[in-house]
CSV table of C-alpha atoms in Angstrom, one decimal:
chain,number,residue,atom,x,y,z
N,1,MET,CA,13.7,10.7,-15.8
N,2,LEU,CA,10.3,9.2,-14.9
N,3,SER,CA,7.6,11.9,-15.1
N,4,LEU,CA,4.5,12.0,-12.9
N,5,SER,CA,2.2,11.3,-15.9
N,6,ASP,CA,4.2,8.2,-16.7
N,7,ALA,CA,4.0,7.0,-13.1
N,8,LEU,CA,0.2,7.5,-13.1
N,9,ALA,CA,-0.1,5.7,-16.4
N,10,ASN,CA,1.8,2.8,-15.0
N,11,LEU,CA,-0.6,2.8,-12.0
N,12,SER,CA,-3.7,2.7,-14.1
N,13,ASN,CA,-2.4,-0.4,-15.9
N,14,LEU,CA,-2.2,-2.3,-12.6
N,15,PRO,CA,-5.0,-4.9,-12.3
N,16,MET,CA,-5.1,-4.5,-8.5
N,17,ILE,CA,-6.0,-0.8,-8.8
N,18,SER,CA,-9.1,-1.5,-11.0
N,19,ASN,CA,-10.1,-4.4,-8.8
N,20,MET,CA,-10.0,-2.2,-5.7
N,21,MET,CA,-12.4,0.2,-7.4
N,22,SER,CA,-15.0,-2.6,-7.7
N,23,GLY,CA,-17.1,-3.7,-4.8
N,24,ASP,CA,-15.6,-7.2,-4.8
N,25,PHE,CA,-12.5,-6.0,-3.1
N,26,PHE,CA,-14.2,-5.2,0.2
N,27,ASP,CA,-15.8,-8.6,0.8
N,28,GLN,CA,-15.8,-10.4,4.2
N,29,LYS,CA,-12.5,-12.2,3.6
N,30,VAL,CA,-10.7,-9.0,2.7
N,31,MET,CA,-12.1,-7.2,5.7
N,32,ASN,CA,-11.0,-10.0,8.0
N,33,ASN,CA,-7.5,-9.8,6.5
N,34,ILE,CA,-7.4,-6.0,7.0
N,35,TRP,CA,-8.4,-6.3,10.6
N,36,SER,CA,-5.8,-9.1,11.2
N,37,PHE,CA,-3.2,-6.9,9.5
N,38,ILE,CA,-4.1,-3.9,11.7
N,39,TRP,CA,-3.7,-6.0,14.8
N,40,PHE,CA,-0.4,-7.4,13.4
N,41,VAL,CA,1.0,-3.8,12.8
N,42,VAL,CA,-0.1,-2.7,16.3
N,43,ALA,CA,1.6,-5.8,17.9
N,44,TYR,CA,4.7,-5.2,15.8
N,45,ALA,CA,4.9,-1.6,16.9
N,46,ILE,CA,4.6,-2.6,20.6
N,47,VAL,CA,7.1,-5.5,20.5
N,48,PHE,CA,9.7,-4.0,18.2
N,49,ILE,CA,9.4,-0.2,18.7
N,50,ILE,CA,7.5,1.0,21.8
N,51,ILE,CA,8.8,-1.4,24.4
N,52,PRO,CA,12.5,-1.4,23.2
N,53,ALA,CA,12.4,2.5,22.9
N,54,LYS,CA,11.3,2.6,26.6
N,55,VAL,CA,14.0,0.2,27.7
N,56,LEU,CA,16.7,2.1,25.7
N,57,ARG,CA,15.3,5.5,26.8
N,58,LEU,CA,14.7,6.7,23.3
N,59,LYS,CA,12.0,9.3,22.7
N,60,LEU,CA,9.6,8.6,19.9
N,61,THR,CA,7.8,11.9,20.2
N,62,ASP,CA,10.7,14.2,19.3
N,63,GLY,CA,12.3,15.1,16.0
N,64,ASN,CA,14.4,11.9,15.9
N,65,PHE,CA,11.4,9.5,15.6
N,66,LEU,CA,12.8,7.7,12.5
N,67,ASP,CA,16.3,7.2,14.0
N,68,ASN,CA,15.0,6.1,17.3
N,69,ALA,CA,12.4,3.7,15.8
N,70,MET,CA,15.1,2.2,13.6
N,71,ILE,CA,17.4,1.7,16.6
N,72,SER,CA,14.6,0.1,18.5
N,73,VAL,CA,13.7,-2.3,15.7
N,74,ILE,CA,17.4,-3.3,15.2
N,75,PHE,CA,18.2,-3.8,18.9
N,76,SER,CA,15.0,-5.7,19.6
N,77,GLN,CA,15.3,-8.0,16.6
N,78,VAL,CA,18.9,-8.8,17.4
N,79,ALA,CA,18.1,-9.5,21.0
N,80,LEU,CA,15.1,-11.8,20.1
N,81,SER,CA,17.0,-13.6,17.4
N,82,SER,CA,19.8,-14.3,19.8
N,83,ILE,CA,17.6,-15.3,22.7
N,84,VAL,CA,15.7,-17.8,20.5
N,85,PHE,CA,18.9,-19.2,19.1
N,86,VAL,CA,20.3,-19.9,22.6
N,87,LEU,CA,17.0,-21.3,24.0
N,88,ALA,CA,16.4,-23.6,21.0
N,89,PHE,CA,20.0,-24.7,20.9
N,90,MET,CA,19.6,-25.7,24.6
N,91,LYS,CA,16.3,-27.5,23.8
N,92,ILE,CA,14.4,-25.4,26.4
N,93,TYR,CA,12.6,-23.0,24.0
N,94,ASN,CA,8.9,-22.2,24.8
N,95,THR,CA,6.8,-19.2,25.6
N,96,LEU,CA,7.6,-19.2,29.3
N,97,THR,CA,11.4,-19.5,28.9
N,98,LEU,CA,11.3,-16.8,26.1
N,99,VAL,CA,9.4,-14.3,28.3
N,100,LEU,CA,11.8,-15.1,31.3
N,101,ALA,CA,14.8,-14.7,29.1
N,102,ILE,CA,13.5,-11.3,27.8
N,103,ILE,CA,12.8,-10.1,31.3
N,104,PHE,CA,16.3,-11.2,32.4
N,105,THR,CA,17.9,-9.4,29.4
N,106,ILE,CA,16.0,-6.2,30.1
N,107,MET,CA,16.9,-6.3,33.8
N,108,PHE,CA,20.6,-7.0,33.0
N,109,TYR,CA,20.7,-4.1,30.6
N,110,ILE,CA,19.0,-1.7,33.0
N,111,LYS,CA,21.3,-2.8,35.9
N,112,PHE,CA,24.6,-2.4,34.1
N,113,LYS,CA,23.8,0.2,31.5
N,114,ARG,CA,21.6,2.6,33.4
N,115,ARG,CA,23.1,1.6,36.8
N,116,ILE,CA,19.7,1.4,38.5
N,117,SER,CA,19.6,-0.1,42.1
N,118,TYR,CA,16.8,-2.7,42.2
N,119,ARG,CA,17.0,-2.6,46.0
N,120,LYS,CA,16.2,1.2,45.9
N,121,LYS,CA,13.4,0.6,43.4
N,122,LEU,CA,12.0,-2.2,45.6
N,123,THR,CA,12.1,0.1,48.7
N,124,GLU,CA,10.3,2.9,46.8
N,125,PHE,CA,7.7,0.4,45.6
N,126,ILE,CA,7.0,-0.9,49.1
N,127,PHE,CA,6.6,2.7,50.5
N,128,THR,CA,4.3,3.6,47.6
N,129,LEU,CA,2.2,0.5,48.2
N,130,SER,CA,2.1,1.3,51.9
N,131,ASP,CA,0.9,4.8,51.2
N,132,LEU,CA,-1.8,3.4,48.9
N,133,ILE,CA,-3.0,1.0,51.6
N,134,ASN,CA,-3.1,3.7,54.2
N,135,GLY,CA,-5.0,6.1,52.0
N,136,GLN,CA,-2.2,8.7,51.8
N,137,LEU,CA,-2.2,8.1,48.0
N,138,LYS,CA,-5.1,7.4,45.7
N,139,PHE,CA,-4.6,4.9,42.9
N,140,SER,CA,-7.0,6.7,40.6
N,141,LEU,CA,-5.0,10.0,41.0
N,142,MET,CA,-1.7,8.1,40.2
N,143,VAL,CA,-3.3,6.5,37.1
N,144,ARG,CA,-4.8,9.9,36.0
N,145,LYS,CA,-1.5,11.6,36.4
N,146,TYR,CA,0.3,8.9,34.4
N,147,VAL,CA,-2.3,9.0,31.6
N,148,ARG,CA,-2.3,12.8,31.5
N,149,GLU,CA,1.5,12.7,31.1
N,150,LYS,CA,1.4,10.2,28.3
N,151,ILE,CA,-1.4,12.0,26.5
N,152,GLY,CA,0.7,15.2,26.7
N,153,ASN,CA,3.7,13.5,25.2
N,154,ILE,CA,1.6,12.0,22.4
N,155,SER,CA,0.0,15.4,21.8
N,156,HIS,CA,3.4,17.1,21.7
N,157,GLY,CA,4.6,14.5,19.2
N,158,VAL,CA,1.5,14.9,17.0
N,159,LYS,CA,1.9,18.7,17.0
N,160,ARG,CA,5.6,18.4,16.0
N,161,PHE,CA,4.6,16.0,13.2
N,162,PHE,CA,2.0,18.3,11.7
N,163,ALA,CA,4.3,21.3,12.1
N,164,TRP,CA,6.9,19.4,10.1
N,165,TYR,CA,4.5,18.0,7.6
N,166,PHE,CA,2.9,21.3,6.7
N,167,ASP,CA,6.1,23.4,6.6
N,168,LYS,CA,7.6,24.9,3.4
N,169,ASN,CA,8.1,21.3,1.9
N,170,VAL,CA,4.5,20.3,2.3
N,171,VAL,CA,4.1,19.6,-1.5
N,172,TYR,CA,7.0,17.1,-1.3
N,173,HIS,CA,5.5,15.5,1.9
N,174,ILE,CA,2.1,15.1,0.1
N,175,LEU,CA,3.7,13.5,-2.9
N,176,GLY,CA,5.7,11.2,-0.6
N,177,THR,CA,2.6,10.2,1.2
N,178,ILE,CA,0.9,9.3,-2.1
N,179,CYS,CA,4.0,7.2,-3.0
N,180,ILE,CA,3.8,5.3,0.3
N,181,ILE,CA,0.0,4.7,0.0
N,182,VAL,CA,0.4,3.3,-3.5
N,183,LEU,CA,3.3,1.1,-2.3
N,184,MET,CA,1.1,-0.2,0.5
N,185,ILE,CA,-1.5,-1.2,-2.0
N,186,ARG,CA,0.9,-2.8,-4.4
N,187,ARG,CA,2.8,-4.8,-1.8
N,188,GLY,CA,-0.1,-5.6,0.4
N,189,TYR,CA,-2.8,-6.4,-2.2
N,190,PHE,CA,-2.0,-10.2,-2.3
N,191,ALA,CA,-2.0,-10.5,1.5
N,192,MET,CA,-5.3,-8.6,1.8
N,193,THR,CA,-7.1,-10.6,-0.8
N,194,SER,CA,-5.8,-14.1,-0.2
N,195,GLN,CA,-5.2,-16.6,2.6
N,196,ALA,CA,-2.4,-18.3,0.7
N,197,PHE,CA,1.4,-17.7,0.4
N,198,PRO,CA,2.6,-15.9,-2.7
N,199,THR,CA,5.2,-18.6,-3.4
N,200,SER,CA,6.0,-22.1,-2.2
N,201,ASP,CA,9.3,-20.9,-0.7
N,202,VAL,CA,7.3,-19.2,2.1
N,203,SER,CA,5.8,-22.5,3.0
N,204,VAL,CA,9.2,-24.0,3.4
N,205,HIS,CA,10.4,-21.3,5.7
N,206,THR,CA,7.2,-21.5,7.7
N,207,SER,CA,7.9,-25.1,8.3
N,208,TRP,CA,11.4,-24.1,9.4
N,209,VAL,CA,9.9,-21.7,11.9
N,210,ASN,CA,7.8,-24.6,13.3
N,211,PHE,CA,11.1,-26.6,13.5
N,212,THR,CA,12.5,-23.7,15.6
N,213,ASP,CA,9.5,-23.9,17.9
N,214,ALA,CA,10.3,-27.6,18.4
N,215,GLY,CA,13.9,-26.7,19.4
N,216,TYR,CA,15.6,-27.6,16.1
N,217,ILE,CA,17.5,-24.4,15.2
N,218,PHE,CA,19.1,-25.9,12.2
N,219,SER,CA,16.4,-28.0,10.6
N,220,ASP,CA,18.1,-28.5,7.2
N,221,GLY,CA,21.7,-27.7,7.5
N,222,VAL,CA,23.3,-24.4,8.6
N,223,TYR,CA,21.1,-21.6,7.3
N,224,PRO,CA,20.7,-17.9,8.3
N,225,PHE,CA,18.2,-18.0,11.1
N,226,ALA,CA,17.1,-14.4,11.8
N,227,LEU,CA,13.8,-14.5,10.0
N,228,HIS,CA,12.8,-17.9,11.6
N,229,ASN,CA,13.8,-16.8,15.1
N,230,VAL,CA,12.1,-13.4,15.0
N,231,VAL,CA,8.9,-14.8,13.5
N,232,SER,CA,8.8,-17.6,16.0
N,233,ALA,CA,9.4,-15.2,19.0
N,234,PHE,CA,6.9,-12.6,17.7
N,235,ALA,CA,4.2,-15.3,17.3
N,236,LYS,CA,4.7,-16.6,20.8
N,237,LEU,CA,4.7,-13.2,22.4
N,238,THR,CA,1.6,-11.9,20.6
N,239,PHE,CA,-0.3,-15.2,20.2
N,240,ILE,CA,-0.6,-14.5,16.5
N,241,ASP,CA,-0.3,-17.8,14.5
N,242,VAL,CA,2.9,-18.3,12.5
N,243,VAL,CA,1.1,-18.5,9.2
N,244,THR,CA,-0.5,-15.1,9.7
N,245,VAL,CA,2.9,-13.6,10.7
N,246,MET,CA,4.5,-15.1,7.6
N,247,ARG,CA,1.8,-13.7,5.4
N,248,PHE,CA,2.1,-10.2,6.7
N,249,ILE,CA,5.7,-9.5,7.7
N,250,GLY,CA,7.0,-9.5,4.1
N,251,PRO,CA,4.6,-6.8,2.8
N,252,LEU,CA,5.2,-4.8,6.0
N,253,ASN,CA,9.0,-4.9,5.5
N,254,ALA,CA,8.6,-3.9,1.9
N,255,VAL,CA,6.6,-0.8,2.9
N,256,PHE,CA,9.2,0.0,5.6
N,257,MET,CA,11.9,-0.3,3.0
N,258,GLY,CA,10.1,2.3,0.9
N,259,ILE,CA,9.8,4.7,3.8
N,260,LEU,CA,13.5,4.2,4.8
N,261,LEU,CA,14.6,4.7,1.2
N,262,MET,CA,12.7,8.0,0.8
N,263,ALA,CA,13.6,9.3,4.3
N,264,LEU,CA,17.3,8.4,4.2
N,265,THR,CA,17.6,9.7,0.6
N,266,THR,CA,16.4,13.1,1.9
N,267,ARG,CA,18.9,13.1,4.7
N,268,ILE,CA,21.9,12.0,2.5
N,269,PHE,CA,21.2,14.5,-0.3
N,270,LYS,CA,19.8,17.2,2.0
N,271,SER,CA,16.8,17.7,-0.3
N,272,PRO,CA,13.2,16.5,-0.1
N,273,ALA,CA,13.1,16.4,-3.9
N,274,ALA,CA,15.5,13.5,-3.8
N,275,SER,CA,13.1,11.4,-1.8
N,276,ILE,CA,10.3,12.0,-4.4
N,277,ILE,CA,12.6,10.8,-7.2
N,278,THR,CA,13.4,7.6,-5.4
N,279,GLY,CA,9.8,7.3,-4.2
N,280,MET,CA,8.4,7.5,-7.8
N,281,VAL,CA,10.9,5.0,-9.1
N,282,TYR,CA,10.4,2.5,-6.2
N,283,CYS,CA,6.7,3.0,-5.4
N,284,LEU,CA,5.0,4.0,-8.7
N,285,SER,CA,7.0,3.0,-11.7
N,286,SER,CA,7.0,-0.3,-13.6
N,287,PHE,CA,10.4,-0.9,-11.9
N,288,GLY,CA,8.4,-2.2,-9.0
N,289,THR,CA,6.9,-5.1,-10.9
N,290,GLY,CA,8.2,-8.3,-12.4
N,291,ALA,CA,9.2,-11.7,-11.1
N,292,VAL,CA,12.4,-10.6,-9.5
N,293,VAL,CA,11.2,-7.4,-7.9
N,294,ASP,CA,8.0,-9.0,-6.7
N,295,ARG,CA,10.1,-11.0,-4.3
N,296,ILE,CA,10.5,-7.9,-2.2
N,297,PHE,CA,7.2,-8.5,-0.4
N,298,PHE,CA,7.7,-12.2,0.1
N,299,SER,CA,8.4,-13.4,3.7
N,300,LEU,CA,11.8,-14.9,2.8
N,301,PRO,CA,15.2,-14.6,4.6
N,302,GLN,CA,16.9,-12.6,1.9
N,303,GLU,CA,14.1,-10.1,1.6
N,304,TYR,CA,13.8,-9.9,5.4
N,305,GLY,CA,17.5,-9.1,5.7
N,306,MET,CA,17.2,-6.3,3.0
N,307,LEU,CA,15.4,-4.2,5.6
N,308,PHE,CA,18.7,-3.7,7.5
N,309,ILE,CA,20.9,-2.8,4.5
N,310,LEU,CA,20.0,0.9,4.4
N,311,PRO,CA,20.3,1.4,8.2
N,312,THR,CA,23.7,-0.2,8.1
N,313,GLY,CA,25.0,2.5,5.8
N,314,TYR,CA,23.0,5.2,7.5
N,315,PHE,CA,24.2,4.6,11.0
N,316,MET,CA,27.8,4.2,9.8
N,317,VAL,CA,27.6,7.7,8.4
N,318,LYS,CA,25.8,9.0,11.6
N,319,PHE,CA,28.7,7.6,13.7
N,320,LEU,CA,31.4,9.1,11.5
N,321,GLU,CA,29.6,12.5,11.7
N,322,GLU,CA,28.6,12.6,15.3
N,323,GLN,CA,30.9,9.9,16.8
N,324,ARG,CA,28.3,8.6,19.3
N,325,ASN,CA,28.9,5.1,20.6
N,326,LEU,CA,25.2,4.3,20.2
N,327,TYR,CA,25.5,4.8,16.4
N,328,ALA,CA,28.6,2.6,16.2
N,329,VAL,CA,26.8,-0.2,18.0
N,330,THR,CA,23.7,0.2,15.9
N,331,PHE,CA,25.8,0.1,12.8
N,332,ALA,CA,27.3,-3.1,13.9
N,333,LEU,CA,24.0,-4.7,14.9
N,334,ALA,CA,22.3,-3.7,11.6
N,335,ALA,CA,25.2,-5.1,9.7
N,336,SER,CA,25.0,-8.4,11.7
N,337,MET,CA,21.3,-8.6,10.9
N,338,THR,CA,21.9,-8.3,7.1
N,339,VAL,CA,24.1,-11.4,7.4
N,340,ALA,CA,21.8,-13.2,9.9
N,341,GLY,CA,18.9,-12.5,7.5
N,342,HIS,CA,20.8,-13.8,4.5
N,343,PHE,CA,24.5,-13.7,3.5
N,344,TYR,CA,23.5,-12.5,0.0
N,345,ASP,CA,22.4,-9.2,1.6
N,346,ALA,CA,26.1,-8.5,2.6
N,347,ILE,CA,26.8,-8.4,-1.2
N,348,PHE,CA,24.8,-5.1,-1.3
N,349,ALA,CA,25.7,-3.8,2.2
N,350,VAL,CA,29.4,-3.9,1.7
N,351,PRO,CA,29.6,-1.8,-1.5
N,352,LEU,CA,27.0,0.6,0.0
N,353,CYS,CA,29.2,1.2,3.1
N,354,LEU,CA,32.4,1.5,1.0
N,355,CYS,CA,30.8,4.2,-1.2
N,356,LEU,CA,29.3,6.1,1.7
N,357,VAL,CA,32.6,6.1,3.7
N,358,ILE,CA,34.6,7.8,1.0
N,359,PRO,CA,33.9,11.4,2.1
N,360,TYR,CA,34.7,10.5,5.7
N,361,ILE,CA,38.2,8.9,5.0
N,362,PRO,CA,40.0,11.8,6.8
N,363,VAL,CA,37.7,11.2,9.9
N,364,LEU,CA,38.0,7.5,9.7
N,365,PHE,CA,41.7,7.4,10.2
N,366,LYS,CA,41.6,9.2,13.5
N,367,LYS,CA,42.9,6.7,16.0
N,368,LYS,CA,39.8,6.6,18.3
N,369,ILE,CA,37.3,6.5,15.4
N,370,LEU,CA,39.3,3.8,13.5
N,371,VAL,CA,39.4,1.6,16.7
N,372,LYS,CA,35.7,1.9,17.2
N,373,MET,CA,35.0,1.1,13.5
N,374,ILE,CA,37.2,-2.0,13.7
N,375,LEU,CA,35.4,-3.1,16.9
N,376,SER,CA,32.0,-2.4,15.3
N,377,VAL,CA,32.8,-4.5,12.2
N,378,ALA,CA,34.3,-7.3,14.4
N,379,LEU,CA,31.1,-7.2,16.5
N,380,ALA,CA,28.9,-7.4,13.4
């Protein structure tokens, strides 16, 4: 078992840690990279978490933040990847058609899933606009009420977070936070201190993203296209250049994987201590170095698809336990993204699901559950 002293010793041997202690780390180039990365993370949260959660009516301020955030990321990236594929295949892919296709998809979902009458909404909008023009309503009061409500929701979520963080497991939470901070340094160091790609393969896939922008969905034979499509769509929606996205999305996914690994380990084993064991191995130990493991923070299709392996197993278990259709669909979409990311990811996803399903075999063979599982796998 890896001890804490061994983990700290491994950290002290990392050149990046000693370099950060020197004043050279915080030069102008690094600070520019840090600000670019902050904007990238904010844009990522808006495009892949906040807006999808709003459309899917998932609350990000309650106790299910992680589940709802994962569902939002999975649904949004499946939708964007599919939309880009269709538009590029039809040779009509550009920023305007992408935005229109997203709006149409959202309206279609709201109409048939939430069964909202657009005629009723339009009538309500006209009456509200009329009241504003006639002075019966004040725009400032409406904005103030909306902002007050949102601030209240955020405040409630922050209070819940701190109440959870400083509960009886606070020591485990602090150790987990340290693990994630160190992971951020280790995976993001190259992106923060360099304008280059960590490997030539990233340059190849960046060119494939540019081919996608030009409407060539298969630029070099049939190849998994999820990374290229998602990066292309994200760059167009946020006006962040493709090179910057390709520099940052790999390290961000690597940190997300660490968070998911620790959080889902806690839920599977019902113990926060389990997350610290996995966190120390993945985030702190020398296991996290070497030519093979260093690929984790590269912006490559196989590493991108790895982000969806753990959610695939997790939502399969959630469906078998709670039997909610939302979890069955999320399981299917997460599984599909592992394949669309890279078919090698399925090599890990399949054994993971087969192992996790063993305790639920009696539940699995109930007729309704079995049918839904078969449909979910077929959908994936």
